[in-house]
XYZ file of C-alpha atoms in Angstrom:
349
model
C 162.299 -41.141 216.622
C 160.064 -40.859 213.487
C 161.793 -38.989 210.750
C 160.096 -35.923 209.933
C 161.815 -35.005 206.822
C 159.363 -34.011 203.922
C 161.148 -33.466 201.162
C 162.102 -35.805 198.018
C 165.793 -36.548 197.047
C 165.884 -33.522 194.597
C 168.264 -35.241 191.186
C 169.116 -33.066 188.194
C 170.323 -35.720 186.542
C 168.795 -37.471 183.421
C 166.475 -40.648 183.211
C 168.627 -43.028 183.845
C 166.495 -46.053 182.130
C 167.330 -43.946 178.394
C 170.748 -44.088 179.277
C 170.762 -47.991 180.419
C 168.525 -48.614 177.359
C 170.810 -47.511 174.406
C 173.841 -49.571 176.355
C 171.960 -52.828 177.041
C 170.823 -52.666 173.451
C 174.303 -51.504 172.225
C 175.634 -54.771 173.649
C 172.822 -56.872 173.366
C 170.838 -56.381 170.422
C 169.095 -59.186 170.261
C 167.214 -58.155 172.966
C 164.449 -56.129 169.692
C 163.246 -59.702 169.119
C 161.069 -59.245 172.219
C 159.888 -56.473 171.562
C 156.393 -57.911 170.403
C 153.216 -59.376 171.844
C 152.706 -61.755 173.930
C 149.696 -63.902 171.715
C 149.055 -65.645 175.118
C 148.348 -62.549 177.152
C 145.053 -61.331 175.896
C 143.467 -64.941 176.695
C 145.001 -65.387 180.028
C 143.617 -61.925 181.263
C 140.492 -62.611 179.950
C 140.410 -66.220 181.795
C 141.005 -64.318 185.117
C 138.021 -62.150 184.440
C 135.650 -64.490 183.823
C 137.389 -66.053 186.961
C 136.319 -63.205 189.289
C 133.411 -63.158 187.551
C 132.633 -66.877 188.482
C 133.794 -66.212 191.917
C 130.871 -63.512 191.765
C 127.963 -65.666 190.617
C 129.232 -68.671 193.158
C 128.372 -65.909 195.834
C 125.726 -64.046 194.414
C 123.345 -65.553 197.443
C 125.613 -65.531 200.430
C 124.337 -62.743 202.940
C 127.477 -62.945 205.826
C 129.146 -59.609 205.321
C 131.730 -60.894 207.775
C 132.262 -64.125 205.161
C 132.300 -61.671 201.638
C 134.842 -59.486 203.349
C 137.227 -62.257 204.448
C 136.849 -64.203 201.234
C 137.635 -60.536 199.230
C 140.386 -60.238 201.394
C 142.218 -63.060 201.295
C 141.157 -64.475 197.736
C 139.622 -62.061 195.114
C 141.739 -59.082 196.709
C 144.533 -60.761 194.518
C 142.786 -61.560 191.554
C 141.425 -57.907 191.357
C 145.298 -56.880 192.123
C 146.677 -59.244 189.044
C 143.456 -57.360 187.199
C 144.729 -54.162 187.516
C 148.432 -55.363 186.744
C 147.201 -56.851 183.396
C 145.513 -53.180 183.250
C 148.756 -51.618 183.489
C 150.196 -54.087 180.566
C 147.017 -53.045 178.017
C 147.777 -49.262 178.904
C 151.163 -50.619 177.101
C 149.115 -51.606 173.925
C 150.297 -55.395 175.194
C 146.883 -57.384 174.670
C 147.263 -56.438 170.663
C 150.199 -54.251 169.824
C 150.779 -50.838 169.449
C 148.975 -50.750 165.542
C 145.624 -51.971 166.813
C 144.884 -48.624 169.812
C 141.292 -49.193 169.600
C 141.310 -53.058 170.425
C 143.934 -52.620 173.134
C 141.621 -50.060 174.516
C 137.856 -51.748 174.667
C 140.399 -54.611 176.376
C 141.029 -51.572 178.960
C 137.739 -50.875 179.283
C 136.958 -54.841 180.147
C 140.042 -54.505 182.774
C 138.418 -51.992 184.575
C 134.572 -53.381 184.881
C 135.295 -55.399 187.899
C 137.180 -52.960 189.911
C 133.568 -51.207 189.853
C 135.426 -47.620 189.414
C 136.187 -46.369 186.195
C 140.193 -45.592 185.738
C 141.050 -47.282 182.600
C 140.865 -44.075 180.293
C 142.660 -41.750 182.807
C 145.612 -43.927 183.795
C 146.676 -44.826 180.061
C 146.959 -41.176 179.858
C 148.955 -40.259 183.014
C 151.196 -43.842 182.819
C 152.633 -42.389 179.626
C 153.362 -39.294 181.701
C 155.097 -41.401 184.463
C 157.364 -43.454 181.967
C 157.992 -39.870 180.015
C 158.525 -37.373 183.047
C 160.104 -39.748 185.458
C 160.544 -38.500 188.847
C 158.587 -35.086 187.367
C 157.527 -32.845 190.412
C 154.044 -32.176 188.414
C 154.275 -34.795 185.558
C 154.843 -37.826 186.844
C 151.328 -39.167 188.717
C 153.301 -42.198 190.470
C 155.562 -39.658 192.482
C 154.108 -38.155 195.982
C 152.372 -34.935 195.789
C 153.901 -31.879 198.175
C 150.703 -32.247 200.479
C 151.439 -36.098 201.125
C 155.119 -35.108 201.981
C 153.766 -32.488 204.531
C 150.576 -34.976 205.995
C 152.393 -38.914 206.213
C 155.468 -37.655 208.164
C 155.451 -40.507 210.631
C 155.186 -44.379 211.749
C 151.112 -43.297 212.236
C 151.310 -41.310 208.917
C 152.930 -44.020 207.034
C 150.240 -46.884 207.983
C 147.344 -44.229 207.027
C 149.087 -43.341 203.588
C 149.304 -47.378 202.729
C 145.637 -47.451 203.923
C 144.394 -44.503 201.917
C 146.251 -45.299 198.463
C 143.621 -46.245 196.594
C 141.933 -42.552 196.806
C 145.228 -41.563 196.932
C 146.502 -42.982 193.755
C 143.225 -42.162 192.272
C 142.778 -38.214 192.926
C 146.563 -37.469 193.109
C 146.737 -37.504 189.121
C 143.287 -35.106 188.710
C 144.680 -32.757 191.544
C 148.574 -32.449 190.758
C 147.538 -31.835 186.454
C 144.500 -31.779 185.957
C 143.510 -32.658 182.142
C 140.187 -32.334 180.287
C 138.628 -35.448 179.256
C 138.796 -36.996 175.896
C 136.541 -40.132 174.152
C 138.728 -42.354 175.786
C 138.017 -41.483 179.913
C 133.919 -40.348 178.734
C 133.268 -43.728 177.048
C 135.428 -45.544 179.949
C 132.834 -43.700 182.397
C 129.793 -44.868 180.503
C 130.847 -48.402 180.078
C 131.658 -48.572 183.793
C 128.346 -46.558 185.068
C 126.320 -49.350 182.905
C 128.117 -52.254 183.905
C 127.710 -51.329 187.758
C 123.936 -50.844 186.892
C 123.655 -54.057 185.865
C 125.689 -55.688 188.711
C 123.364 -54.125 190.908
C 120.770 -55.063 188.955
C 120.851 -58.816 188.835
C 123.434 -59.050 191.499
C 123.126 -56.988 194.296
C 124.252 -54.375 195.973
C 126.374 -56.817 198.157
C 128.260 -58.115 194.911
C 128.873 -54.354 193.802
C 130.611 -54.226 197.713
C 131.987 -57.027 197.351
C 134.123 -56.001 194.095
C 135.152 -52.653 195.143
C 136.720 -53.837 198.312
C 138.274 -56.492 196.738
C 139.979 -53.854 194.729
C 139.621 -50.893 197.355
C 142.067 -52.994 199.912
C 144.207 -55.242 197.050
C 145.878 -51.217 197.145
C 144.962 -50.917 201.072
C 146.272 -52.641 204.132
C 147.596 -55.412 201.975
C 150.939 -57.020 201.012
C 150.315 -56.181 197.237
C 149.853 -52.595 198.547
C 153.970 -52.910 198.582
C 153.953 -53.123 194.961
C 153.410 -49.348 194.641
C 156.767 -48.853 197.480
C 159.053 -51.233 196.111
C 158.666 -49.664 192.441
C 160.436 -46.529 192.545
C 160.958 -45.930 196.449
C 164.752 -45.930 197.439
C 164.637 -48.699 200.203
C 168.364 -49.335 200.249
C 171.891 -48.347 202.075
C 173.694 -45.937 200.497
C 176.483 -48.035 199.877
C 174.002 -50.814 198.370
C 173.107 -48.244 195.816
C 176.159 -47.594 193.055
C 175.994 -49.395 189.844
C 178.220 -52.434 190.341
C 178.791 -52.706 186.522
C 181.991 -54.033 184.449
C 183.693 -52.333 182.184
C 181.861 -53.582 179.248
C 178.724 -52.366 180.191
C 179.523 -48.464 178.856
C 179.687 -47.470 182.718
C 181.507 -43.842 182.390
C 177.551 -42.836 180.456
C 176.491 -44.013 183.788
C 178.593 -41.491 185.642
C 177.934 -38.067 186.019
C 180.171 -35.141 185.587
C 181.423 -35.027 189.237
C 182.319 -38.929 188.799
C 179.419 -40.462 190.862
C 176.938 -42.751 189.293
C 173.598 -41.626 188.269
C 170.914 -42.200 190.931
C 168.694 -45.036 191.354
C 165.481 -44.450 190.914
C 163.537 -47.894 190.118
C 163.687 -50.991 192.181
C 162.491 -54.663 191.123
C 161.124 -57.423 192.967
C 161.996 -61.072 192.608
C 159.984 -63.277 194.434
C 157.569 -65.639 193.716
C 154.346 -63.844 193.100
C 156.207 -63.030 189.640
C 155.073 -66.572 188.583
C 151.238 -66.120 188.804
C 150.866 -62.224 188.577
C 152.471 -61.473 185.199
C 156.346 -60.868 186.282
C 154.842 -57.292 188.117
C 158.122 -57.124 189.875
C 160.518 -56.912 187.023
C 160.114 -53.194 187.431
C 163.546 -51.608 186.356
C 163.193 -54.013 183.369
C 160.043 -52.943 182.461
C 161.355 -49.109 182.282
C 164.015 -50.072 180.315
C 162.172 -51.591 177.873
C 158.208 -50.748 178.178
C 157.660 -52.434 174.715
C 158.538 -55.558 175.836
C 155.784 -58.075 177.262
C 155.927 -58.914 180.678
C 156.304 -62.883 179.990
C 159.616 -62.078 178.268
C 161.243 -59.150 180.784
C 162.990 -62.387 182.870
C 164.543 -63.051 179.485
C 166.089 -59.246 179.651
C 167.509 -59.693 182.953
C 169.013 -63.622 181.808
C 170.207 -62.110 178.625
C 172.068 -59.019 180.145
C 172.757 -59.748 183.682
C 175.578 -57.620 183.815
C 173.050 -54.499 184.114
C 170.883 -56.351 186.537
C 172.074 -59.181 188.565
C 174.123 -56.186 190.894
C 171.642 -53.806 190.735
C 169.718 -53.515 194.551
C 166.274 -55.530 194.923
C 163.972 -56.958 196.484
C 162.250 -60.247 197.459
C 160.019 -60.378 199.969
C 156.671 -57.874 200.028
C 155.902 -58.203 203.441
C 159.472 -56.967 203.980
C 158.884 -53.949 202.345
C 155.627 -52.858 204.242
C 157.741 -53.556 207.453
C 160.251 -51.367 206.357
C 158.577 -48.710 204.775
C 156.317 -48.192 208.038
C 158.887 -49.233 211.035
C 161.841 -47.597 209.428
C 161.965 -44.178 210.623
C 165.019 -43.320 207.934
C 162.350 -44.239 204.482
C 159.253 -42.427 204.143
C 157.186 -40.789 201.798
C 160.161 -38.503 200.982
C 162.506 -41.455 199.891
C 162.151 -41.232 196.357
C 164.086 -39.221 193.300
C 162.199 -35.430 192.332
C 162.774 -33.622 189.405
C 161.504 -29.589 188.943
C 159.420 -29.352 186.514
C 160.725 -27.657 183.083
C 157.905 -29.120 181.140
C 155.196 -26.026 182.376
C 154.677 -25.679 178.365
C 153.632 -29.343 178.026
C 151.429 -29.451 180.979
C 149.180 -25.895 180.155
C 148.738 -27.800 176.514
C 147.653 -31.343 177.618
């Protein structure tokens, strides 16, 4: 029987990524000499750009619909996926470092042209919520609103929710805290509304399809879709779930009052789409160290494996959409809340 729980595991417990960041760095301190740019990044996201937008001109004249849809599906799906990853890394000031906002930014703005909807401006603002107010009830953008827990209760519910992420991932942010728009989101909407003007324009409307549903189902019906699950959703046994540290890694900070260890919350994937989209699945990595570029997280995990090699994970994607929908014990619901004690923050921003 489907489970119809709708309700998050409720922690009180702190971030546990501060916690495992002052240890690993405690031990390992080496690990600050990564914490700079990546001088190769900026050039290989802008080479898969001009790659989609290659694929785009090779097409501009074919008129199957049936033929753009499966060649967006099974080919420029991912590239516009990998776009959006890099997306995520230049919301982390990654293309030119955290003293250059306004460069790292425009780069944005070029990360967003090709997925034809503009996004950019709004998710560098609400990502810095997610890595601040982690599990956050209100805050946190990446964690399911109460009306998804109530509606995607089910196998059925579970398959629609995967389908409708894109909107969902989109709105969800605006309707949860809603925030009034600065330069940053207005210029981002300009810059998009004229690009897609002149994509139609010398283009086509079947190229300005063509783009948004390679990007509208790279976050549907799609195994990169399981890159928003296997993130921060808690796919694992109970028993698979304790910290397996030593004693040298500081465990007792990583134990709560009442002597159990501090709850899971984020969940990395090692597989082998890691090699050609821009390590997406070191995940637990990444939010212990955001600074760090994603061609050097592998080097966190090899330099402290005693935080990470025992830690639960993943390696397959289509794994994890079979789960997540067939599994009638993980749902929606299977992630970490937090009540929100922020309401100060959130009526000011």
């Amino acid at each position: 029987m489907d489970n119809r729980a709708n309700d998050l595991q409720w922690s009180s417990t702190p971030d546990i990524h501060r916690i495992r960041r002052k240890l690993i760095l405690d031990k390992h301190p080496e690990i600050r000499s990564l914490m700079k740019i990546d001088p190769n990044f900026k050039w290989q996201f802008l080479a898969l750009v001009f790659f989609q937008l290659f694929t785009v001109f090779l097409l501009r004249n074919v008129t199957s619909l049936s033929s753009l849809l499966l060649i967006a599906y099974f080919f420029s799906s991912y590239v516009s996926h990998t776009i959006t990853i890099c997306m995520h890394h230049i919301a982390h000031n990654q293309a030119f470092g955290y003293h250059h906002l306004t460069a790292n930014i425009v780069m944005g703005y070029i990360a967003n042209l090709l997925l034809i909807i503009p996004g950019f401006g709004y998710f560098k603002r609400y990502h810095s919520y997610h890595h601040i107010f982690l599990g956050n009830e209100e805050l946190d953008p990446d964690r399911p609103s109460n009306w998804e827990l109530r509606m995607f209760t089910n196998t059925f519910g579970k398959l629609l929710w995967i389908i409708l992420t894109p909107i969902i991932y989109h709105l969800r942010p605006i309707l949860v805290n809603p925030v009034k728009p600065t330069i940053i989101e207005t210029m981002n909407m300009i810059l998009q509304m004229i690009f897609d003007a002149l994509l139609l324009r010398f283009f086509g409307w079947r190229m300005v399809g063509f783009l948004f549903f390679s990007y509208f189902i790279s976050y549907g019906l799609h195994p990169f879709v399981a890159r928003t699950i296997l993130e921060h959703f808690v796919m694992f046994r109970s028993e698979d779930m304790p910290h397996k540290l030593d004693s040298s890694c500081g465990q007792d900070e990583l134990i709560t009052a009442d002597g159990q260890p501090l709850a899971l919350e984020t969940f990395s994937y090692y597989g082998p789409w890691n090699k050609i989209c821009f390590n997406f699945g070191y995940h637990v990595e990444h939010h212990d160290f955001p600074s760090i570029p994603p061609s050097k997280l592998p080097l966190v995990k090899k330099i402290a494996p005693e935080f990470y090699d025992n830690l639960p994970h993943h390696t397959s994607l289509i794994k994890i959409l079979w789960e997540f929908i067939t599994n009638p014990s993980i749902g929606i619901h299977s992630r970490l809340g937090r009540k929100n004690k922020f309401r100060s923050f959130q009526k000011n921003h």
